[in-house]
PDB file of C-alpha atoms in Angstrom:
ATOM      1  CA  MET W   1     -87.066-175.521 107.443  1.00 40.00           C
ATOM      2  CA  THR W   2     -84.444-175.959 104.722  1.00 41.00           C
ATOM      3  CA  ASP W   3     -80.708-175.618 105.116  1.00 36.00           C
ATOM      4  CA  ALA W   4     -81.067-172.061 103.800  1.00 41.00           C
ATOM      5  CA  GLY W   5     -83.047-171.192 106.896  1.00 52.00           C
ATOM      6  CA  ARG W   6     -86.336-170.704 105.064  1.00 55.00           C
ATOM      7  CA  VAL W   7     -89.731-171.867 106.214  1.00 56.00           C
ATOM      8  CA  SER W   8     -92.480-173.388 104.159  1.00 48.00           C
ATOM      9  CA  GLY W   9     -95.800-171.982 103.046  1.00 55.00           C
ATOM     10  CA  SER W  10     -97.291-173.300 106.290  1.00 79.00           C
ATOM     11  CA  ALA W  11     -95.503-170.532 108.217  1.00 92.00           C
ATOM     12  CA  THR W  12     -97.621-168.217 110.332  1.00 96.00           C
ATOM     13  CA  ALA W  13     -97.775-164.587 111.317  1.00 97.00           C
ATOM     14  CA  ALA W  14     -97.052-165.689 114.878  1.00 97.00           C
ATOM     15  CA  GLU W  15     -93.717-167.128 113.765  1.00 97.00           C
ATOM     16  CA  VAL W  16     -92.778-163.872 112.054  1.00 98.00           C
ATOM     17  CA  ARG W  17     -93.698-161.929 115.171  1.00 98.00           C
ATOM     18  CA  ALA W  18     -91.618-164.286 117.319  1.00 98.00           C
ATOM     19  CA  ALA W  19     -88.599-163.956 115.029  1.00 98.00           C
ATOM     20  CA  LEU W  20     -88.801-160.172 115.218  1.00 98.00           C
ATOM     21  CA  SER W  21     -89.389-160.146 118.959  1.00 98.00           C
ATOM     22  CA  ALA W  22     -86.249-162.242 119.449  1.00 98.00           C
ATOM     23  CA  ILE W  23     -84.099-159.387 118.133  1.00 98.00           C
ATOM     24  CA  ALA W  24     -86.179-156.453 119.407  1.00 98.00           C
ATOM     25  CA  ASP W  25     -84.464-153.702 121.379  1.00 97.00           C
ATOM     26  CA  PRO W  26     -86.637-151.591 123.735  1.00 95.00           C
ATOM     27  CA  GLU W  27     -84.150-148.709 123.750  1.00 95.00           C
ATOM     28  CA  ARG W  28     -84.122-148.620 119.953  1.00 95.00           C
ATOM     29  CA  ALA W  29     -87.915-148.762 119.990  1.00 96.00           C
ATOM     30  CA  THR W  30     -88.075-145.584 122.074  1.00 95.00           C
ATOM     31  CA  GLY W  31     -85.830-143.768 119.616  1.00 95.00           C
ATOM     32  CA  ALA W  32     -87.806-145.034 116.634  1.00 94.00           C
ATOM     33  CA  ALA W  33     -91.081-143.863 118.150  1.00 92.00           C
ATOM     34  CA  ARG W  34     -89.641-140.355 118.477  1.00 92.00           C
ATOM     35  CA  TYR W  35     -88.138-140.397 114.987  1.00 92.00           C
ATOM     36  CA  PHE W  36     -91.370-141.524 113.341  1.00 91.00           C
ATOM     37  CA  GLN W  37     -93.436-139.009 115.329  1.00 91.00           C
ATOM     38  CA  THR W  38     -95.878-141.243 117.154  1.00 89.00           C
ATOM     39  CA  GLU W  39     -97.069-138.753 119.775  1.00 88.00           C
ATOM     40  CA  GLN W  40    -100.607-137.381 119.889  1.00 86.00           C
ATOM     41  CA  GLY W  41    -101.290-135.091 116.961  1.00 88.00           C
ATOM     42  CA  GLN W  42     -98.258-136.264 114.980  1.00 90.00           C
ATOM     43  CA  TYR W  43     -98.506-138.041 111.626  1.00 88.00           C
ATOM     44  CA  ALA W  44     -97.812-141.498 113.097  1.00 85.00           C
ATOM     45  CA  GLU W  45     -99.872-141.095 116.247  1.00 90.00           C
ATOM     46  CA  GLY W  46    -100.314-144.396 118.043  1.00 88.00           C
ATOM     47  CA  ASP W  47     -97.847-146.420 115.975  1.00 92.00           C
ATOM     48  CA  VAL W  48     -96.039-149.042 118.095  1.00 95.00           C
ATOM     49  CA  PHE W  49     -92.361-149.938 117.707  1.00 96.00           C
ATOM     50  CA  ILE W  50     -90.450-152.874 119.172  1.00 97.00           C
ATOM     51  CA  GLY W  51     -86.960-151.788 118.068  1.00 97.00           C
ATOM     52  CA  VAL W  52     -85.931-153.847 115.033  1.00 98.00           C
ATOM     53  CA  THR W  53     -83.871-152.182 112.310  1.00 97.00           C
ATOM     54  CA  VAL W  54     -84.789-152.350 108.633  1.00 96.00           C
ATOM     55  CA  PRO W  55     -81.777-154.578 107.767  1.00 97.00           C
ATOM     56  CA  GLN W  56     -82.739-156.915 110.608  1.00 97.00           C
ATOM     57  CA  THR W  57     -86.325-157.005 109.389  1.00 98.00           C
ATOM     58  CA  ARG W  58     -85.180-157.775 105.848  1.00 97.00           C
ATOM     59  CA  ALA W  59     -83.032-160.622 107.146  1.00 97.00           C
ATOM     60  CA  VAL W  60     -85.998-162.096 109.009  1.00 97.00           C
ATOM     61  CA  VAL W  61     -88.424-161.918 106.099  1.00 96.00           C
ATOM     62  CA  THR W  62     -86.116-163.900 103.807  1.00 96.00           C
ATOM     63  CA  ARG W  63     -87.083-166.898 105.952  1.00 95.00           C
ATOM     64  CA  PHE W  64     -90.785-166.337 105.270  1.00 96.00           C
ATOM     65  CA  ALA W  65     -90.817-165.842 101.514  1.00 92.00           C
ATOM     66  CA  THR W  66     -93.899-168.016 100.995  1.00 94.00           C
ATOM     67  CA  LEU W  67     -95.958-166.736 103.918  1.00 96.00           C
ATOM     68  CA  PRO W  68     -99.633-167.218 102.946  1.00 96.00           C
ATOM     69  CA  MET W  69    -101.667-164.114 102.234  1.00 96.00           C
ATOM     70  CA  HIS W  70    -104.051-164.602 105.139  1.00 96.00           C
ATOM     71  CA  GLU W  71    -101.042-164.614 107.481  1.00 97.00           C
ATOM     72  CA  ILE W  72     -99.656-161.481 105.827  1.00 98.00           C
ATOM     73  CA  ASP W  73    -103.050-159.897 106.463  1.00 98.00           C
ATOM     74  CA  LEU W  74    -102.727-160.718 110.167  1.00 98.00           C
ATOM     75  CA  LEU W  75     -99.355-158.975 110.340  1.00 98.00           C
ATOM     76  CA  LEU W  76    -100.706-155.899 108.587  1.00 98.00           C
ATOM     77  CA  ALA W  77    -103.730-155.758 110.872  1.00 97.00           C
ATOM     78  CA  GLY W  78    -101.608-155.451 113.996  1.00 96.00           C
ATOM     79  CA  PRO W  79    -100.372-152.324 115.791  1.00 95.00           C
ATOM     80  CA  VAL W  80     -96.629-153.047 115.564  1.00 97.00           C
ATOM     81  CA  HIS W  81     -94.785-151.099 112.906  1.00 97.00           C
ATOM     82  CA  GLU W  82     -92.085-153.683 112.273  1.00 98.00           C
ATOM     83  CA  HIS W  83     -94.713-156.401 111.796  1.00 98.00           C
ATOM     84  CA  ARG W  84     -96.368-154.334 109.072  1.00 98.00           C
ATOM     85  CA  LEU W  85     -93.023-153.568 107.453  1.00 98.00           C
ATOM     86  CA  ALA W  86     -92.154-157.267 107.410  1.00 98.00           C
ATOM     87  CA  ALA W  87     -95.505-158.082 105.821  1.00 98.00           C
ATOM     88  CA  LEU W  88     -95.012-155.490 103.098  1.00 98.00           C
ATOM     89  CA  LEU W  89     -91.480-156.659 102.344  1.00 98.00           C
ATOM     90  CA  ILE W  90     -92.782-160.201 101.965  1.00 98.00           C
ATOM     91  CA  LEU W  91     -95.502-158.945  99.612  1.00 97.00           C
ATOM     92  CA  VAL W  92     -92.975-157.077  97.473  1.00 97.00           C
ATOM     93  CA  ALA W  93     -90.755-160.155  97.268  1.00 96.00           C
ATOM     94  CA  GLN W  94     -93.686-162.348  96.279  1.00 95.00           C
ATOM     95  CA  PHE W  95     -94.679-159.843  93.597  1.00 95.00           C
ATOM     96  CA  ALA W  96     -91.118-159.784  92.256  1.00 93.00           C
ATOM     97  CA  ARG W  97     -91.090-163.580  91.940  1.00 91.00           C
ATOM     98  CA  ALA W  98     -94.433-163.472  90.132  1.00 90.00           C
ATOM     99  CA  SER W  99     -92.999-160.828  87.793  1.00 84.00           C
ATOM    100  CA  ALA W 100     -89.886-162.722  86.730  1.00 79.00           C
ATOM    101  CA  PRO W 101     -89.552-163.085  82.919  1.00 71.00           C
ATOM    102  CA  ARG W 102     -90.768-166.670  82.898  1.00 60.00           C
ATOM    103  CA  THR W 103     -93.771-165.810  85.090  1.00 53.00           C
ATOM    104  CA  ARG W 104     -94.539-162.318  83.779  1.00 57.00           C
ATOM    105  CA  ASP W 105     -98.190-163.160  83.118  1.00 64.00           C
ATOM    106  CA  ASP W 106     -98.689-164.814  86.495  1.00 78.00           C
ATOM    107  CA  PRO W 107    -102.258-163.931  87.616  1.00 87.00           C
ATOM    108  CA  ARG W 108    -100.945-163.673  91.157  1.00 91.00           C
ATOM    109  CA  ARG W 109     -99.513-160.268  90.258  1.00 93.00           C
ATOM    110  CA  ARG W 110    -103.021-158.834  90.102  1.00 93.00           C
ATOM    111  CA  VAL W 111    -104.044-160.591  93.299  1.00 95.00           C
ATOM    112  CA  LEU W 112    -101.055-159.150  95.156  1.00 96.00           C
ATOM    113  CA  ALA W 113    -101.590-155.653  93.749  1.00 96.00           C
ATOM    114  CA  GLU W 114    -105.260-155.634  94.699  1.00 97.00           C
ATOM    115  CA  PHE W 115    -104.447-156.978  98.159  1.00 98.00           C
ATOM    116  CA  TYR W 116    -101.900-154.184  98.618  1.00 98.00           C
ATOM    117  CA  LEU W 117    -104.427-151.550  97.574  1.00 98.00           C
ATOM    118  CA  ALA W 118    -106.962-152.947 100.003  1.00 98.00           C
ATOM    119  CA  GLN W 119    -104.402-152.723 102.813  1.00 98.00           C
ATOM    120  CA  LEU W 120    -103.536-149.162 101.844  1.00 98.00           C
ATOM    121  CA  ARG W 121    -107.188-148.138 101.847  1.00 98.00           C
ATOM    122  CA  ALA W 122    -107.671-149.850 105.201  1.00 98.00           C
ATOM    123  CA  GLY W 123    -105.040-147.545 106.679  1.00 96.00           C
ATOM    124  CA  ARG W 124    -102.399-150.200 107.246  1.00 97.00           C
ATOM    125  CA  VAL W 125     -99.681-148.764 104.974  1.00 97.00           C
ATOM    126  CA  ASN W 126     -99.454-145.746 107.193  1.00 95.00           C
ATOM    127  CA  ASN W 127     -95.969-144.374 107.528  1.00 96.00           C
ATOM    128  CA  TRP W 128     -93.438-143.034 105.069  1.00 96.00           C
ATOM    129  CA  ASP W 129     -91.023-145.960 105.346  1.00 97.00           C
ATOM    130  CA  LEU W 130     -93.844-148.456 104.814  1.00 98.00           C
ATOM    131  CA  VAL W 131     -94.891-146.554 101.694  1.00 98.00           C
ATOM    132  CA  ASP W 132     -91.376-146.134 100.348  1.00 98.00           C
ATOM    133  CA  SER W 133     -90.525-149.812 100.884  1.00 98.00           C
ATOM    134  CA  SER W 134     -93.590-151.092  99.063  1.00 98.00           C
ATOM    135  CA  ALA W 135     -95.123-148.666  96.565  1.00 98.00           C
ATOM    136  CA  PRO W 136     -92.452-148.813  93.832  1.00 98.00           C
ATOM    137  CA  GLY W 137     -91.817-152.557  93.910  1.00 97.00           C
ATOM    138  CA  LEU W 138     -95.454-153.499  93.994  1.00 97.00           C
ATOM    139  CA  LEU W 139     -97.928-150.915  92.736  1.00 97.00           C
ATOM    140  CA  GLY W 140     -95.421-149.125  90.520  1.00 97.00           C
ATOM    141  CA  GLU W 141     -94.216-152.322  88.900  1.00 95.00           C
ATOM    142  CA  TYR W 142     -97.775-153.516  88.416  1.00 96.00           C
ATOM    143  CA  LEU W 143     -98.965-150.321  86.731  1.00 96.00           C
ATOM    144  CA  PHE W 144     -95.962-149.705  84.505  1.00 94.00           C
ATOM    145  CA  ASP W 145     -97.578-151.268  81.428  1.00 91.00           C
ATOM    146  CA  ARG W 146    -101.172-150.611  82.505  1.00 94.00           C
ATOM    147  CA  PRO W 147    -103.476-147.567  82.685  1.00 95.00           C
ATOM    148  CA  ARG W 148    -102.347-145.333  85.521  1.00 96.00           C
ATOM    149  CA  GLY W 149    -105.525-143.473  86.389  1.00 97.00           C
ATOM    150  CA  LEU W 150    -105.484-145.174  89.764  1.00 98.00           C
ATOM    151  CA  LEU W 151    -102.473-143.080  90.755  1.00 98.00           C
ATOM    152  CA  ALA W 152    -104.339-139.862  89.974  1.00 98.00           C
ATOM    153  CA  GLU W 153    -107.175-141.104  92.184  1.00 98.00           C
ATOM    154  CA  LEU W 154    -104.786-141.837  95.033  1.00 98.00           C
ATOM    155  CA  ALA W 155    -103.070-138.469  94.555  1.00 98.00           C
ATOM    156  CA  ALA W 156    -106.451-136.777  95.068  1.00 98.00           C
ATOM    157  CA  SER W 157    -107.139-138.654  98.311  1.00 98.00           C
ATOM    158  CA  GLU W 158    -107.545-136.860 101.616  1.00 98.00           C
ATOM    159  CA  VAL W 159    -105.298-139.517 103.161  1.00 97.00           C
ATOM    160  CA  LEU W 160    -101.636-138.526 103.250  1.00 97.00           C
ATOM    161  CA  TRP W 161    -100.338-142.067 102.794  1.00 97.00           C
ATOM    162  CA  GLN W 162    -102.440-142.701  99.704  1.00 98.00           C
ATOM    163  CA  ARG W 163    -101.074-139.540  98.125  1.00 98.00           C
ATOM    164  CA  ARG W 164     -97.521-140.543  99.003  1.00 98.00           C
ATOM    165  CA  VAL W 165     -98.029-144.012  97.509  1.00 98.00           C
ATOM    166  CA  ALA W 166     -99.194-142.396  94.266  1.00 98.00           C
ATOM    167  CA  VAL W 167     -96.028-140.334  93.921  1.00 98.00           C
ATOM    168  CA  ILE W 168     -93.468-142.817  95.217  1.00 98.00           C
ATOM    169  CA  ALA W 169     -94.876-145.600  93.025  1.00 98.00           C
ATOM    170  CA  THR W 170     -93.731-143.620  89.991  1.00 98.00           C
ATOM    171  CA  SER W 171     -90.099-144.304  90.842  1.00 98.00           C
ATOM    172  CA  ALA W 172     -90.666-147.666  89.141  1.00 98.00           C
ATOM    173  CA  PHE W 173     -91.494-145.752  85.956  1.00 98.00           C
ATOM    174  CA  ILE W 174     -88.537-143.404  86.364  1.00 98.00           C
ATOM    175  CA  ARG W 175     -86.169-146.366  86.548  1.00 97.00           C
ATOM    176  CA  ARG W 176     -87.413-147.334  83.087  1.00 96.00           C
ATOM    177  CA  GLY W 177     -86.960-143.848  81.687  1.00 97.00           C
ATOM    178  CA  ASP W 178     -90.606-142.760  81.891  1.00 98.00           C
ATOM    179  CA  ALA W 179     -91.224-139.462  83.696  1.00 98.00           C
ATOM    180  CA  THR W 180     -94.692-138.627  82.365  1.00 98.00           C
ATOM    181  CA  THR W 181     -96.738-139.755  85.345  1.00 98.00           C
ATOM    182  CA  THR W 182     -94.307-138.297  87.867  1.00 98.00           C
ATOM    183  CA  LEU W 183     -94.493-134.875  86.240  1.00 98.00           C
ATOM    184  CA  ASP W 184     -98.277-135.024  85.983  1.00 98.00           C
ATOM    185  CA  LEU W 185     -98.723-135.915  89.642  1.00 98.00           C
ATOM    186  CA  ALA W 186     -96.125-133.381  90.763  1.00 98.00           C
ATOM    187  CA  ALA W 187     -98.060-130.602  89.049  1.00 98.00           C
ATOM    188  CA  ARG W 188    -101.270-131.758  90.725  1.00 98.00           C
ATOM    189  CA  LEU W 189     -99.635-131.817  94.152  1.00 98.00           C
ATOM    190  CA  LEU W 190     -97.910-128.441  94.197  1.00 98.00           C
ATOM    191  CA  GLY W 191    -100.407-127.187  96.769  1.00 97.00           C
ATOM    192  CA  ASP W 192    -100.321-130.235  99.030  1.00 98.00           C
ATOM    193  CA  PRO W 193    -100.193-129.059 102.660  1.00 97.00           C
ATOM    194  CA  GLU W 194     -98.099-131.913 104.061  1.00 97.00           C
ATOM    195  CA  PRO W 195     -94.296-131.621 104.449  1.00 96.00           C
ATOM    196  CA  LEU W 196     -93.952-135.366 103.831  1.00 97.00           C
ATOM    197  CA  MET W 197     -95.535-134.825 100.421  1.00 98.00           C
ATOM    198  CA  HIS W 198     -93.249-131.881  99.683  1.00 98.00           C
ATOM    199  CA  LYS W 199     -90.302-134.189 100.304  1.00 98.00           C
ATOM    200  CA  ALA W 200     -91.783-137.035  98.252  1.00 98.00           C
ATOM    201  CA  VAL W 201     -92.619-134.889  95.227  1.00 98.00           C
ATOM    202  CA  GLY W 202     -89.274-133.093  95.321  1.00 98.00           C
ATOM    203  CA  TRP W 203     -87.449-136.410  95.599  1.00 98.00           C
ATOM    204  CA  MET W 204     -89.206-137.871  92.570  1.00 98.00           C
ATOM    205  CA  LEU W 205     -88.566-134.701  90.553  1.00 98.00           C
ATOM    206  CA  ARG W 206     -84.893-134.904  91.443  1.00 98.00           C
ATOM    207  CA  GLU W 207     -84.887-138.520  90.214  1.00 98.00           C
ATOM    208  CA  VAL W 208     -86.457-137.421  86.927  1.00 98.00           C
ATOM    209  CA  GLY W 209     -83.545-135.063  86.381  1.00 98.00           C
ATOM    210  CA  ALA W 210     -80.940-137.593  87.448  1.00 97.00           C
ATOM    211  CA  ARG W 211     -82.278-140.740  85.781  1.00 98.00           C
ATOM    212  CA  VAL W 212     -84.473-139.679  82.858  1.00 98.00           C
ATOM    213  CA  ASP W 213     -83.717-136.247  81.412  1.00 98.00           C
ATOM    214  CA  ARG W 214     -82.332-133.157  83.113  1.00 98.00           C
ATOM    215  CA  ASP W 215     -84.164-130.954  80.643  1.00 98.00           C
ATOM    216  CA  LEU W 216     -87.502-132.437  81.724  1.00 98.00           C
ATOM    217  CA  LEU W 217     -86.769-131.370  85.278  1.00 98.00           C
ATOM    218  CA  LEU W 218     -85.660-127.906  84.189  1.00 98.00           C
ATOM    219  CA  GLY W 219     -88.783-127.489  82.073  1.00 98.00           C
ATOM    220  CA  PHE W 220     -90.956-128.389  85.044  1.00 98.00           C
ATOM    221  CA  LEU W 221     -89.063-125.973  87.260  1.00 98.00           C
ATOM    222  CA  ASP W 222     -89.360-123.178  84.700  1.00 97.00           C
ATOM    223  CA  LEU W 223     -93.123-123.563  84.849  1.00 97.00           C
ATOM    224  CA  HIS W 224     -93.662-124.259  88.526  1.00 97.00           C
ATOM    225  CA  ALA W 225     -90.666-123.372  90.717  1.00 97.00           C
ATOM    226  CA  GLY W 226     -92.286-120.152  91.899  1.00 96.00           C
ATOM    227  CA  ARG W 227     -95.269-122.107  93.255  1.00 96.00           C
ATOM    228  CA  MET W 228     -93.358-124.992  94.807  1.00 97.00           C
ATOM    229  CA  PRO W 229     -93.074-125.224  98.595  1.00 97.00           C
ATOM    230  CA  ARG W 230     -89.507-124.528  99.659  1.00 97.00           C
ATOM    231  CA  THR W 231     -88.809-128.084 100.794  1.00 98.00           C
ATOM    232  CA  MET W 232     -90.151-129.554  97.556  1.00 98.00           C
ATOM    233  CA  LEU W 233     -88.004-127.159  95.547  1.00 98.00           C
ATOM    234  CA  SER W 234     -84.900-127.863  97.628  1.00 98.00           C
ATOM    235  CA  TYR W 235     -85.228-131.610  97.076  1.00 98.00           C
ATOM    236  CA  ALA W 236     -85.879-131.174  93.354  1.00 98.00           C
ATOM    237  CA  ILE W 237     -82.847-128.966  92.669  1.00 98.00           C
ATOM    238  CA  GLU W 238     -80.410-130.758  94.971  1.00 97.00           C
ATOM    239  CA  HIS W 239     -78.259-132.145  92.136  1.00 96.00           C
ATOM    240  CA  LEU W 240     -78.241-129.007  90.015  1.00 97.00           C
ATOM    241  CA  SER W 241     -75.354-126.545  89.859  1.00 97.00           C
ATOM    242  CA  SER W 242     -75.122-123.821  92.492  1.00 97.00           C
ATOM    243  CA  GLU W 243     -76.000-121.253  89.820  1.00 97.00           C
ATOM    244  CA  LEU W 244     -79.181-123.066  88.809  1.00 97.00           C
ATOM    245  CA  ARG W 245     -80.177-123.648  92.415  1.00 97.00           C
ATOM    246  CA  ALA W 246     -79.805-119.940  93.114  1.00 97.00           C
ATOM    247  CA  HIS W 247     -81.793-119.107  89.970  1.00 97.00           C
ATOM    248  CA  TYR W 248     -84.783-121.266  90.903  1.00 97.00           C
ATOM    249  CA  ARG W 249     -84.751-120.185  94.530  1.00 96.00           C
ATOM    250  CA  GLY W 250     -84.782-116.581  93.417  1.00 95.00           C
ATOM    251  CA  LEU W 251     -87.808-116.790  91.146  1.00 93.00           C
ATOM    252  CA  PRO W 252     -90.764-114.626  92.317  1.00 90.00           C
ATOM    253  CA  ARG W 253     -93.285-116.504  94.391  1.00 83.00           C
TER     254      ARG W 253
END
């Protein structure tokens, strides 16, 4: 370990688990399990929490920046939510290093993106915070200057988390002023039955208006507001004037 508190590439998943366990809080774990809806029939049924906050998890993973991929896989394969979050944060950080200007063509970017997709399809990126912490910085960044048909495929999946990844990944495009894919996916997902998707789509539409072009958001709303689920619409119009919010809420449904 260096004086910065980091560990070498020989670090293991067991060491990450031990570092997280050392700061775990059983009382916090109980609250997190309720918040993330882990009971039978809920969207995160069976997920296990040990009670580590996101800032604490981020502090731990900075010590394991070079964790080998097979050890990351072990973390993602386990039942503990915070272990999977730590693994994903490490993946995102490794992708960011491989995407720095001097390493932009690093072939590891593709390896990391494909590994992430495999984990998603295996059902290991399976809660909204795991998606939101990983999809933009990894899949979104990877696809920005590549064909994006993969996102349409994910948006058509029967798996909630794959659909959420598709939409949330587009925030990486929005940050660069590109709203095209967000608007396309939002139109496709107007009839999605899941409240977590209503929130995700509405959030990304709101970001289009705030970060790219307000008129693009208004144009989308003019076409689709009457068909949007109420939660999706509420998220999308949150930053608009009270008059505009009332207008779009009052459109015939």
